[in-house]
mmCIF file of N, CA, C and O in Angstrom:
data_model
loop_
_atom_site.group_PDB
_atom_site.id
_atom_site.type_symbol
_atom_site.label_atom_id
_atom_site.label_comp_id
_atom_site.label_asym_id
_atom_site.label_seq_id
_atom_site.Cartn_x
_atom_site.Cartn_y
_atom_site.Cartn_z
ATOM 1 N N MET S 1 18.756 -10.071 -46.969
ATOM 2 C CA MET S 1 19.132 -9.533 -48.328
ATOM 3 C C MET S 1 20.513 -9.180 -48.618
ATOM 4 O O MET S 1 21.195 -8.307 -47.723
ATOM 5 N N SER S 2 21.096 -9.474 -49.568
ATOM 6 C CA SER S 2 22.404 -9.164 -49.948
ATOM 7 C C SER S 2 22.604 -7.710 -50.573
ATOM 8 O O SER S 2 21.548 -7.252 -51.510
ATOM 9 N N ASN S 3 23.561 -7.080 -50.464
ATOM 10 C CA ASN S 3 23.812 -5.774 -51.073
ATOM 11 C C ASN S 3 24.739 -5.909 -52.290
ATOM 12 O O ASN S 3 25.077 -5.020 -53.066
ATOM 13 N N THR S 4 24.977 -7.189 -52.754
ATOM 14 C CA THR S 4 25.792 -7.458 -53.942
ATOM 15 C C THR S 4 24.960 -7.242 -55.066
ATOM 16 O O THR S 4 23.879 -7.398 -55.169
ATOM 17 N N SER S 5 25.473 -6.715 -56.212
ATOM 18 C CA SER S 5 24.732 -6.360 -57.405
ATOM 19 C C SER S 5 25.206 -7.667 -58.509
ATOM 20 O O SER S 5 26.088 -8.086 -58.293
ATOM 21 N N ASN S 6 24.206 -7.932 -59.124
ATOM 22 C CA ASN S 6 24.267 -8.936 -60.255
ATOM 23 C C ASN S 6 25.049 -8.437 -61.517
ATOM 24 O O ASN S 6 25.313 -9.346 -62.360
ATOM 25 N N ALA S 7 25.258 -7.104 -61.523
ATOM 26 C CA ALA S 7 26.033 -6.618 -62.674
ATOM 27 C C ALA S 7 27.407 -6.998 -62.770
ATOM 28 O O ALA S 7 27.977 -7.042 -61.805
ATOM 29 N N ILE S 8 27.917 -7.348 -63.921
ATOM 30 C CA ILE S 8 29.240 -7.814 -63.953
ATOM 31 C C ILE S 8 30.041 -6.593 -64.567
ATOM 32 O O ILE S 8 29.789 -5.738 -65.453
ATOM 33 N N SER S 9 31.104 -6.451 -63.933
ATOM 34 C CA SER S 9 32.041 -5.167 -64.275
ATOM 35 C C SER S 9 32.641 -5.544 -65.613
ATOM 36 O O SER S 9 32.943 -6.474 -66.017
ATOM 37 N N PRO S 10 32.755 -4.481 -66.663
ATOM 38 C CA PRO S 10 33.378 -4.803 -67.756
ATOM 39 C C PRO S 10 34.823 -4.926 -67.579
ATOM 40 O O PRO S 10 35.480 -4.539 -66.438
ATOM 41 N N PRO S 11 35.537 -5.571 -68.505
ATOM 42 C CA PRO S 11 36.856 -5.710 -68.365
ATOM 43 C C PRO S 11 37.728 -4.594 -68.265
ATOM 44 O O PRO S 11 37.461 -3.592 -68.828
ATOM 45 N N LYS S 12 38.864 -4.751 -67.659
ATOM 46 C CA LYS S 12 39.841 -3.665 -67.538
ATOM 47 C C LYS S 12 40.378 -3.520 -69.039
ATOM 48 O O LYS S 12 40.426 -4.334 -69.888
ATOM 49 N N ALA S 13 41.136 -2.328 -69.114
ATOM 50 C CA ALA S 13 41.829 -2.058 -70.288
ATOM 51 C C ALA S 13 43.273 -1.735 -70.002
ATOM 52 O O ALA S 13 43.509 -1.211 -68.948
ATOM 53 N N TYR S 14 44.139 -1.978 -70.941
ATOM 54 C CA TYR S 14 45.595 -1.698 -70.810
ATOM 55 C C TYR S 14 46.113 -0.957 -71.856
ATOM 56 O O TYR S 14 45.918 -1.320 -73.054
ATOM 57 N N VAL S 15 46.850 0.028 -71.586
ATOM 58 C CA VAL S 15 47.582 0.970 -72.677
ATOM 59 C C VAL S 15 48.970 0.269 -72.463
ATOM 60 O O VAL S 15 49.664 0.318 -71.388
ATOM 61 N N ILE S 16 49.479 -0.101 -73.790
ATOM 62 C CA ILE S 16 50.854 -0.596 -73.709
ATOM 63 C C ILE S 16 51.641 0.283 -74.670
ATOM 64 O O ILE S 16 51.285 0.389 -75.865
ATOM 65 N N PHE S 17 52.825 0.693 -74.306
ATOM 66 C CA PHE S 17 53.754 1.416 -75.069
ATOM 67 C C PHE S 17 55.036 0.492 -75.059
ATOM 68 O O PHE S 17 55.551 0.211 -74.166
ATOM 69 N N ILE S 18 55.485 0.337 -76.320
ATOM 70 C CA ILE S 18 56.751 -0.376 -76.557
ATOM 71 C C ILE S 18 57.664 0.568 -77.390
ATOM 72 O O ILE S 18 57.390 0.868 -78.435
ATOM 73 N N LYS S 19 58.795 1.059 -76.438
ATOM 74 C CA LYS S 19 59.869 1.849 -77.158
ATOM 75 C C LYS S 19 60.725 1.040 -78.100
ATOM 76 O O LYS S 19 61.557 0.188 -77.518
ATOM 77 N N GLU S 20 60.838 1.384 -79.345
ATOM 78 C CA GLU S 20 61.771 0.685 -80.206
ATOM 79 C C GLU S 20 63.003 1.469 -80.412
ATOM 80 O O GLU S 20 64.130 0.503 -80.400
ATOM 81 N N SER S 21 63.035 2.675 -80.350
ATOM 82 C CA SER S 21 64.274 3.230 -80.524
ATOM 83 C C SER S 21 64.137 4.913 -80.102
ATOM 84 O O SER S 21 63.038 5.322 -80.471
ATOM 85 N N MET S 22 64.989 5.435 -79.675
ATOM 86 C CA MET S 22 65.001 6.834 -79.278
ATOM 87 C C MET S 22 66.113 7.624 -80.104
ATOM 88 O O MET S 22 67.090 7.166 -80.219
ATOM 89 N N HIS S 23 65.551 8.828 -80.540
ATOM 90 C CA HIS S 23 66.511 9.502 -81.394
ATOM 91 C C HIS S 23 66.556 11.055 -80.996
ATOM 92 O O HIS S 23 67.312 11.674 -81.496
ATOM 93 N N ASP S 24 65.778 11.451 -79.834
ATOM 94 C CA ASP S 24 65.951 12.844 -79.418
ATOM 95 C C ASP S 24 65.643 12.827 -78.066
ATOM 96 O O ASP S 24 64.529 12.908 -77.511
ATOM 97 N N GLU S 25 66.732 12.959 -77.069
ATOM 98 C CA GLU S 25 66.784 12.928 -75.621
ATOM 99 C C GLU S 25 65.974 13.976 -75.211
ATOM 100 O O GLU S 25 65.343 13.939 -74.230
ATOM 101 N N VAL S 26 66.120 15.187 -75.788
ATOM 102 C CA VAL S 26 65.444 16.589 -75.309
ATOM 103 C C VAL S 26 63.982 16.335 -75.427
ATOM 104 O O VAL S 26 63.302 16.748 -74.464
ATOM 105 N N GLU S 27 63.587 15.770 -76.635
ATOM 106 C CA GLU S 27 62.058 15.743 -76.863
ATOM 107 C C GLU S 27 61.655 14.659 -75.866
ATOM 108 O O GLU S 27 60.309 14.913 -75.234
ATOM 109 N N MET S 28 62.205 13.641 -75.470
ATOM 110 C CA MET S 28 61.780 12.662 -74.495
ATOM 111 C C MET S 28 61.871 13.224 -73.057
ATOM 112 O O MET S 28 60.895 13.022 -72.318
ATOM 113 N N ALA S 29 62.625 14.015 -72.689
ATOM 114 C CA ALA S 29 62.686 14.766 -71.448
ATOM 115 C C ALA S 29 61.523 15.615 -71.302
ATOM 116 O O ALA S 29 60.883 15.765 -70.236
ATOM 117 N N ARG S 30 61.014 16.177 -72.418
ATOM 118 C CA ARG S 30 59.976 17.083 -72.487
ATOM 119 C C ARG S 30 58.554 16.541 -72.323
ATOM 120 O O ARG S 30 57.743 16.594 -71.630
ATOM 121 N N TYR S 31 58.692 15.112 -72.820
ATOM 122 C CA TYR S 31 57.470 14.113 -72.806
ATOM 123 C C TYR S 31 57.293 13.728 -71.274
ATOM 124 O O TYR S 31 56.397 13.913 -70.681
ATOM 125 N N LYS S 32 58.518 13.382 -70.648
ATOM 126 C CA LYS S 32 58.543 12.959 -69.389
ATOM 127 C C LYS S 32 57.862 14.025 -68.507
ATOM 128 O O LYS S 32 57.267 13.723 -67.378
ATOM 129 N N ALA S 33 58.445 15.285 -68.724
ATOM 130 C CA ALA S 33 58.055 16.470 -67.881
ATOM 131 C C ALA S 33 56.493 16.808 -68.016
ATOM 132 O O ALA S 33 55.745 17.245 -67.053
ATOM 133 N N ALA S 34 55.854 16.475 -69.158
ATOM 134 C CA ALA S 34 54.377 16.933 -69.436
ATOM 135 C C ALA S 34 53.435 15.655 -69.169
ATOM 136 O O ALA S 34 52.295 15.971 -68.923
ATOM 137 N N VAL S 35 54.005 14.432 -69.355
ATOM 138 C CA VAL S 35 52.858 13.459 -69.268
ATOM 139 C C VAL S 35 52.153 13.173 -67.860
ATOM 140 O O VAL S 35 51.060 12.883 -67.948
ATOM 141 N N GLY S 36 52.950 13.488 -66.789
ATOM 142 C CA GLY S 36 52.335 13.311 -65.570
ATOM 143 C C GLY S 36 50.898 13.973 -65.428
ATOM 144 O O GLY S 36 49.856 13.512 -64.717
ATOM 145 N N ALA S 37 51.018 15.415 -65.831
ATOM 146 C CA ALA S 37 49.656 16.171 -65.594
ATOM 147 C C ALA S 37 48.546 15.577 -66.459
ATOM 148 O O ALA S 37 47.293 15.777 -66.348
ATOM 149 N N SER S 38 48.856 14.778 -67.701
ATOM 150 C CA SER S 38 47.694 14.035 -68.518
ATOM 151 C C SER S 38 46.880 12.955 -67.577
ATOM 152 O O SER S 38 45.716 12.625 -68.048
ATOM 153 N N PHE S 39 47.515 12.637 -66.614
ATOM 154 C CA PHE S 39 46.793 11.514 -65.742
ATOM 155 C C PHE S 39 45.785 12.199 -64.850
ATOM 156 O O PHE S 39 44.814 11.239 -64.351
ATOM 157 N N LYS S 40 45.760 13.361 -64.549
ATOM 158 C CA LYS S 40 44.701 14.010 -63.727
ATOM 159 C C LYS S 40 43.318 13.832 -64.143
ATOM 160 O O LYS S 40 43.044 13.700 -65.387
ATOM 161 N N GLY S 41 42.556 13.065 -63.447
ATOM 162 C CA GLY S 41 41.214 12.663 -63.739
ATOM 163 C C GLY S 41 40.885 11.426 -64.372
ATOM 164 O O GLY S 41 39.946 11.251 -64.634
ATOM 165 N N HIS S 42 42.113 10.897 -64.590
ATOM 166 C CA HIS S 42 41.915 9.373 -65.359
ATOM 167 C C HIS S 42 42.432 8.216 -64.557
ATOM 168 O O HIS S 42 42.004 7.202 -64.756
ATOM 169 N N SER S 43 43.153 8.393 -63.362
ATOM 170 C CA SER S 43 43.518 7.482 -62.542
ATOM 171 C C SER S 43 43.980 6.186 -63.041
ATOM 172 O O SER S 43 43.283 4.985 -62.704
ATOM 173 N N PRO S 44 44.895 6.082 -63.946
ATOM 174 C CA PRO S 44 45.394 4.589 -64.260
ATOM 175 C C PRO S 44 46.147 3.957 -63.119
ATOM 176 O O PRO S 44 46.802 4.525 -62.178
ATOM 177 N N GLY S 45 46.256 2.863 -63.343
ATOM 178 C CA GLY S 45 47.257 1.941 -62.657
ATOM 179 C C GLY S 45 48.680 1.778 -63.343
ATOM 180 O O GLY S 45 48.511 1.750 -64.635
ATOM 181 N N PHE S 46 49.725 1.827 -62.644
ATOM 182 C CA PHE S 46 50.874 1.788 -63.313
ATOM 183 C C PHE S 46 51.649 0.440 -62.990
ATOM 184 O O PHE S 46 51.650 0.044 -61.897
ATOM 185 N N LEU S 47 51.363 -0.428 -64.025
ATOM 186 C CA LEU S 47 51.805 -1.855 -63.840
ATOM 187 C C LEU S 47 53.335 -2.101 -64.110
ATOM 188 O O LEU S 47 53.936 -3.067 -63.527
ATOM 189 N N ALA S 48 53.752 -1.354 -65.209
ATOM 190 C CA ALA S 48 55.198 -1.497 -65.496
ATOM 191 C C ALA S 48 55.777 -0.091 -66.291
ATOM 192 O O ALA S 48 54.775 0.481 -66.978
ATOM 193 N N ALA S 49 56.896 0.319 -65.978
ATOM 194 C CA ALA S 49 57.296 1.268 -66.748
ATOM 195 C C ALA S 49 59.052 1.260 -66.748
ATOM 196 O O ALA S 49 59.749 1.535 -65.731
ATOM 197 N N TYR S 50 59.425 0.743 -67.871
ATOM 198 C CA TYR S 50 60.794 0.784 -68.267
ATOM 199 C C TYR S 50 61.537 -0.225 -67.279
ATOM 200 O O TYR S 50 62.877 0.233 -66.961
ATOM 201 N N GLY S 51 61.072 -1.080 -66.719
ATOM 202 C CA GLY S 51 61.879 -2.125 -65.874
ATOM 203 C C GLY S 51 62.612 -3.056 -66.713
ATOM 204 O O GLY S 51 62.559 -3.036 -67.934
ATOM 205 N N GLU S 52 63.279 -3.966 -66.124
ATOM 206 C CA GLU S 52 64.070 -4.986 -66.851
ATOM 207 C C GLU S 52 63.201 -5.776 -67.868
ATOM 208 O O GLU S 52 61.890 -5.886 -67.409
ATOM 209 N N LEU S 53 63.457 -6.082 -68.965
ATOM 210 C CA LEU S 53 62.662 -6.810 -69.914
ATOM 211 C C LEU S 53 63.548 -7.617 -70.681
ATOM 212 O O LEU S 53 64.879 -7.602 -70.824
ATOM 213 N N GLU S 54 62.801 -8.801 -71.243
ATOM 214 C CA GLU S 54 63.590 -9.683 -71.979
ATOM 215 C C GLU S 54 62.660 -9.969 -73.406
ATOM 216 O O GLU S 54 61.599 -10.268 -73.087
ATOM 217 N N VAL S 55 63.161 -9.547 -74.501
ATOM 218 C CA VAL S 55 62.521 -9.958 -75.650
ATOM 219 C C VAL S 55 62.584 -11.332 -75.967
ATOM 220 O O VAL S 55 63.776 -11.843 -76.117
ATOM 221 N N VAL S 56 61.611 -12.113 -75.819
ATOM 222 C CA VAL S 56 61.520 -13.523 -76.073
ATOM 223 C C VAL S 56 61.075 -13.955 -77.702
ATOM 224 O O VAL S 56 61.427 -14.917 -78.225
ATOM 225 N N GLU S 57 60.416 -12.842 -78.277
ATOM 226 C CA GLU S 57 59.878 -12.947 -79.690
ATOM 227 C C GLU S 57 59.921 -11.660 -80.145
ATOM 228 O O GLU S 57 59.639 -10.631 -79.649
ATOM 229 N N GLY S 58 60.123 -11.469 -81.400
ATOM 230 C CA GLY S 58 59.945 -10.213 -82.290
ATOM 231 C C GLY S 58 60.988 -9.213 -82.232
ATOM 232 O O GLY S 58 62.302 -9.686 -81.687
ATOM 233 N N ALA S 59 60.746 -8.109 -82.718
ATOM 234 C CA ALA S 59 61.881 -6.963 -82.666
ATOM 235 C C ALA S 59 62.297 -6.543 -81.236
ATOM 236 O O ALA S 59 61.640 -6.564 -80.386
ATOM 237 N N PRO S 60 63.412 -6.069 -81.195
ATOM 238 C CA PRO S 60 64.061 -5.709 -80.008
ATOM 239 C C PRO S 60 63.176 -4.341 -79.567
ATOM 240 O O PRO S 60 62.484 -3.660 -80.196
ATOM 241 N N ALA S 61 63.143 -4.283 -78.155
ATOM 242 C CA ALA S 61 62.645 -3.072 -77.547
ATOM 243 C C ALA S 61 63.519 -2.494 -76.564
ATOM 244 O O ALA S 61 64.277 -3.186 -75.724
ATOM 245 N N GLU S 62 63.414 -1.256 -76.423
ATOM 246 C CA GLU S 62 64.269 -0.386 -75.410
ATOM 247 C C GLU S 62 63.401 -0.233 -74.004
ATOM 248 O O GLU S 62 64.065 0.057 -73.120
ATOM 249 N N GLY S 63 62.089 -0.348 -74.137
ATOM 250 C CA GLY S 63 61.342 -0.095 -72.878
ATOM 251 C C GLY S 63 60.079 -0.316 -73.132
ATOM 252 O O GLY S 63 59.466 -0.284 -74.362
ATOM 253 N N VAL S 64 59.346 -0.641 -72.050
ATOM 254 C CA VAL S 64 57.800 -0.921 -72.043
ATOM 255 C C VAL S 64 57.214 -0.245 -70.973
ATOM 256 O O VAL S 64 57.630 -0.318 -69.775
ATOM 257 N N VAL S 65 55.978 0.234 -71.256
ATOM 258 C CA VAL S 65 55.030 0.763 -70.288
ATOM 259 C C VAL S 65 53.729 0.138 -70.296
ATOM 260 O O VAL S 65 53.117 0.019 -71.682
ATOM 261 N N ILE S 66 53.033 -0.297 -69.297
ATOM 262 C CA ILE S 66 51.840 -0.806 -69.109
ATOM 263 C C ILE S 66 51.003 0.014 -68.012
ATOM 264 O O ILE S 66 51.246 0.011 -66.990
ATOM 265 N N LEU S 67 49.842 0.555 -68.503
ATOM 266 C CA LEU S 67 48.912 1.301 -67.800
ATOM 267 C C LEU S 67 47.672 0.450 -67.705
ATOM 268 O O LEU S 67 47.164 0.136 -68.630
ATOM 269 N N GLU S 68 47.087 0.596 -66.583
ATOM 270 C CA GLU S 68 45.692 -0.047 -66.257
ATOM 271 C C GLU S 68 44.565 0.709 -66.247
ATOM 272 O O GLU S 68 44.825 2.011 -65.467
ATOM 273 N N PHE S 69 43.634 0.650 -66.953
ATOM 274 C CA PHE S 69 42.407 1.523 -66.770
ATOM 275 C C PHE S 69 41.176 0.580 -66.273
ATOM 276 O O PHE S 69 41.177 -0.538 -66.750
ATOM 277 N N ALA S 70 39.977 1.273 -66.038
ATOM 278 C CA ALA S 70 38.926 0.573 -65.584
ATOM 279 C C ALA S 70 38.239 -0.201 -66.744
ATOM 280 O O ALA S 70 37.702 -1.324 -66.568
ATOM 281 N N ASP S 71 38.287 0.393 -68.062
ATOM 282 C CA ASP S 71 37.603 -0.209 -69.310
ATOM 283 C C ASP S 71 38.206 0.553 -70.543
ATOM 284 O O ASP S 71 39.126 1.489 -70.228
ATOM 285 N N MET S 72 37.719 0.026 -71.467
ATOM 286 C CA MET S 72 38.429 0.503 -72.677
ATOM 287 C C MET S 72 37.881 2.029 -72.935
ATOM 288 O O MET S 72 38.889 2.961 -73.365
ATOM 289 N N GLU S 73 36.899 2.327 -72.525
ATOM 290 C CA GLU S 73 36.259 3.666 -72.626
ATOM 291 C C GLU S 73 37.147 4.569 -71.761
ATOM 292 O O GLU S 73 37.599 5.833 -72.471
ATOM 293 N N LYS S 74 37.653 4.333 -70.740
ATOM 294 C CA LYS S 74 38.371 5.241 -69.941
ATOM 295 C C LYS S 74 39.995 5.207 -70.469
ATOM 296 O O LYS S 74 40.544 6.303 -70.419
ATOM 297 N N ALA S 75 40.395 4.164 -71.044
ATOM 298 C CA ALA S 75 41.825 4.211 -71.512
ATOM 299 C C ALA S 75 41.463 5.087 -72.983
ATOM 300 O O ALA S 75 42.526 5.769 -73.050
ATOM 301 N N ARG S 76 40.569 4.933 -73.615
ATOM 302 C CA ARG S 76 40.545 5.681 -74.878
ATOM 303 C C ARG S 76 40.687 7.257 -74.477
ATOM 304 O O ARG S 76 41.081 8.186 -75.197
ATOM 305 N N ALA S 77 39.690 7.410 -73.463
ATOM 306 C CA ALA S 77 39.516 8.777 -73.028
ATOM 307 C C ALA S 77 40.773 9.503 -72.726
ATOM 308 O O ALA S 77 41.160 10.615 -72.934
ATOM 309 N N TRP S 78 41.787 8.901 -71.961
ATOM 310 C CA TRP S 78 42.946 9.349 -71.575
ATOM 311 C C TRP S 78 43.891 9.487 -72.816
ATOM 312 O O TRP S 78 44.380 10.655 -73.066
ATOM 313 N N TYR S 79 43.918 8.439 -73.595
ATOM 314 C CA TYR S 79 44.886 8.497 -74.787
ATOM 315 C C TYR S 79 44.391 9.610 -75.617
ATOM 316 O O TYR S 79 45.350 10.494 -76.079
ATOM 317 N N HIS S 80 43.086 9.990 -75.816
ATOM 318 C CA HIS S 80 42.819 11.035 -76.940
ATOM 319 C C HIS S 80 42.526 12.271 -76.338
ATOM 320 O O HIS S 80 42.135 13.212 -76.788
ATOM 321 N N SER S 81 42.917 12.396 -74.884
ATOM 322 C CA SER S 81 42.727 13.768 -74.066
ATOM 323 C C SER S 81 43.519 14.810 -74.778
ATOM 324 O O SER S 81 44.793 14.464 -75.054
ATOM 325 N N PRO S 82 43.003 16.049 -74.738
ATOM 326 C CA PRO S 82 44.138 16.952 -75.332
ATOM 327 C C PRO S 82 45.245 17.073 -74.479
ATOM 328 O O PRO S 82 46.313 17.281 -75.014
ATOM 329 N N ALA S 83 45.275 16.781 -73.252
ATOM 330 C CA ALA S 83 46.453 16.870 -72.075
ATOM 331 C C ALA S 83 47.391 15.874 -72.563
ATOM 332 O O ALA S 83 48.686 16.047 -72.790
ATOM 333 N N TYR S 84 47.012 14.708 -72.897
ATOM 334 C CA TYR S 84 47.942 13.394 -73.407
ATOM 335 C C TYR S 84 48.583 13.737 -74.690
ATOM 336 O O TYR S 84 49.712 13.820 -74.888
ATOM 337 N N GLN S 85 47.626 14.441 -75.603
ATOM 338 C CA GLN S 85 48.059 14.434 -77.103
ATOM 339 C C GLN S 85 48.954 15.496 -76.933
ATOM 340 O O GLN S 85 49.998 15.551 -77.875
ATOM 341 N N GLU S 86 48.876 16.578 -76.125
ATOM 342 C CA GLU S 86 49.930 17.652 -76.187
ATOM 343 C C GLU S 86 51.315 17.039 -75.639
ATOM 344 O O GLU S 86 52.317 17.492 -76.094
ATOM 345 N N ALA S 87 51.217 16.229 -74.519
ATOM 346 C CA ALA S 87 52.638 15.546 -74.261
ATOM 347 C C ALA S 87 53.023 14.692 -75.393
ATOM 348 O O ALA S 87 54.223 14.473 -75.555
ATOM 349 N N ALA S 88 52.005 13.740 -75.853
ATOM 350 C CA ALA S 88 52.604 12.887 -76.872
ATOM 351 C C ALA S 88 53.321 13.405 -78.038
ATOM 352 O O ALA S 88 54.243 12.786 -78.638
ATOM 353 N N ARG S 89 52.968 14.533 -78.383
ATOM 354 C CA ARG S 89 53.728 15.104 -79.593
ATOM 355 C C ARG S 89 55.308 15.190 -79.238
ATOM 356 O O ARG S 89 56.174 15.022 -80.246
ATOM 357 N N HIS S 90 55.801 15.275 -78.080
ATOM 358 C CA HIS S 90 57.123 15.167 -77.760
ATOM 359 C C HIS S 90 57.635 13.659 -77.884
ATOM 360 O O HIS S 90 58.836 13.642 -78.323
ATOM 361 N N ARG S 91 56.699 12.791 -77.548
ATOM 362 C CA ARG S 91 57.119 11.352 -77.717
ATOM 363 C C ARG S 91 57.193 11.056 -79.031
ATOM 364 O O ARG S 91 58.159 10.377 -79.393
ATOM 365 N N PHE S 92 56.376 11.554 -79.863
ATOM 366 C CA PHE S 92 56.451 11.358 -81.199
ATOM 367 C C PHE S 92 57.656 11.699 -82.163
ATOM 368 O O PHE S 92 58.269 11.293 -82.770
ATOM 369 N N ALA S 93 58.113 12.942 -81.316
ATOM 370 C CA ALA S 93 59.276 13.642 -81.907
ATOM 371 C C ALA S 93 60.575 13.170 -81.353
ATOM 372 O O ALA S 93 61.677 13.160 -82.115
ATOM 373 N N GLY S 94 60.471 12.232 -80.225
ATOM 374 C CA GLY S 94 61.606 11.821 -79.703
ATOM 375 C C GLY S 94 61.828 10.317 -79.804
ATOM 376 O O GLY S 94 63.163 9.938 -79.519
ATOM 377 N N ALA S 95 61.033 9.523 -80.105
ATOM 378 C CA ALA S 95 61.281 8.169 -80.327
ATOM 379 C C ALA S 95 60.265 7.404 -81.126
ATOM 380 O O ALA S 95 59.308 8.090 -81.505
ATOM 381 N N VAL S 96 60.462 6.326 -81.534
ATOM 382 C CA VAL S 96 59.691 5.300 -82.176
ATOM 383 C C VAL S 96 59.120 4.428 -81.238
ATOM 384 O O VAL S 96 59.854 3.726 -80.421
ATOM 385 N N TYR S 97 57.742 4.453 -81.073
ATOM 386 C CA TYR S 97 56.941 3.550 -80.218
ATOM 387 C C TYR S 97 56.037 2.636 -81.170
ATOM 388 O O TYR S 97 55.417 3.229 -81.999
ATOM 389 N N ARG S 98 55.564 1.680 -80.384
ATOM 390 C CA ARG S 98 54.467 0.901 -80.724
ATOM 391 C C ARG S 98 53.325 1.175 -79.551
ATOM 392 O O ARG S 98 53.990 1.107 -78.468
ATOM 393 N N GLY S 99 52.088 1.559 -79.820
ATOM 394 C CA GLY S 99 51.231 1.804 -78.769
ATOM 395 C C GLY S 99 49.841 1.004 -79.087
ATOM 396 O O GLY S 99 49.484 0.877 -80.214
ATOM 397 N N LEU S 100 49.376 0.451 -78.032
ATOM 398 C CA LEU S 100 48.238 -0.421 -78.121
ATOM 399 C C LEU S 100 47.271 -0.068 -76.959
ATOM 400 O O LEU S 100 47.762 0.212 -75.916
ATOM 401 N N ILE S 101 46.053 -0.234 -77.220
ATOM 402 C CA ILE S 101 45.113 -0.341 -76.152
ATOM 403 C C ILE S 101 44.391 -1.757 -76.248
ATOM 404 O O ILE S 101 43.808 -1.951 -77.331
ATOM 405 N N VAL S 102 44.384 -2.447 -75.192
ATOM 406 C CA VAL S 102 43.914 -3.882 -75.412
ATOM 407 C C VAL S 102 42.886 -4.071 -74.187
ATOM 408 O O VAL S 102 43.197 -3.748 -73.085
ATOM 409 N N GLU S 103 41.802 -4.718 -74.515
ATOM 410 C CA GLU S 103 40.875 -5.075 -73.519
ATOM 411 C C GLU S 103 41.218 -6.410 -72.719
ATOM 412 O O GLU S 103 41.771 -7.364 -73.276
ATOM 413 N N GLY S 104 41.295 -6.383 -71.480
ATOM 414 C CA GLY S 104 41.515 -7.492 -70.648
ATOM 415 C C GLY S 104 40.375 -8.612 -70.585
ATOM 416 O O GLY S 104 39.511 -8.336 -71.325
ATOM 417 N N ILE S 105 40.588 -9.475 -69.772
ATOM 418 C CA ILE S 105 39.589 -10.538 -69.684
ATOM 419 C C ILE S 105 38.504 -10.291 -68.682
ATOM 420 O O ILE S 105 38.792 -9.692 -67.678
ATOM 421 N N ALA S 106 37.142 -10.375 -69.027
ATOM 422 C CA ALA S 106 36.134 -9.917 -68.118
ATOM 423 C C ALA S 106 36.218 -10.713 -66.704
ATOM 424 O O ALA S 106 36.575 -11.961 -66.724
ATOM 425 N N PRO S 107 36.104 -10.108 -65.664
ATOM 426 C CA PRO S 107 36.173 -10.967 -64.399
ATOM 427 C C PRO S 107 35.177 -11.847 -64.424
ATOM 428 O O PRO S 107 33.931 -11.582 -64.978
ATOM 429 N N ALA S 108 35.448 -12.923 -63.697
ATOM 430 C CA ALA S 108 34.394 -14.047 -63.434
ATOM 431 C C ALA S 108 33.323 -13.650 -62.485
ATOM 432 O O ALA S 108 33.523 -12.766 -61.628
ATOM 433 N N GLU S 109 32.063 -13.835 -62.867
ATOM 434 C CA GLU S 109 30.975 -13.404 -62.098
ATOM 435 C C GLU S 109 30.973 -14.126 -60.617
ATOM 436 O O GLU S 109 31.416 -15.365 -60.574
ATOM 437 N N MET S 110 30.849 -13.282 -59.517
ATOM 438 C CA MET S 110 31.119 -13.661 -58.208
ATOM 439 C C MET S 110 29.681 -14.355 -57.753
ATOM 440 O O MET S 110 28.610 -13.759 -58.197
ATOM 441 N N LYS S 111 29.610 -15.366 -57.209
ATOM 442 C CA LYS S 111 28.263 -16.004 -56.663
ATOM 443 C C LYS S 111 28.312 -15.960 -55.123
ATOM 444 O O LYS S 111 29.199 -15.944 -54.374
#
């Protein structure tokens, strides 16, 4: 008898931040100092954070962050958490970003 479950895991979710422009380095430093504490209990995967980028379509970008969560519910829970919203107020004051939460592709069923 197999111990495998027939349940299919929900698709992962990704939080993507695209920095369009920075206008207050002090506020961004405050954000950087505060954001780490917001991850406690949420366990995101860090897939990209301000590495080299090439814009191949659309508006210029100064930086990109991509976080991975187990599912949409967990991504939303982190983003809307009081700890993240407290940190985010510094990001809102320090730069112009686009932020998205996007659902990934459901994993194929294992046989």
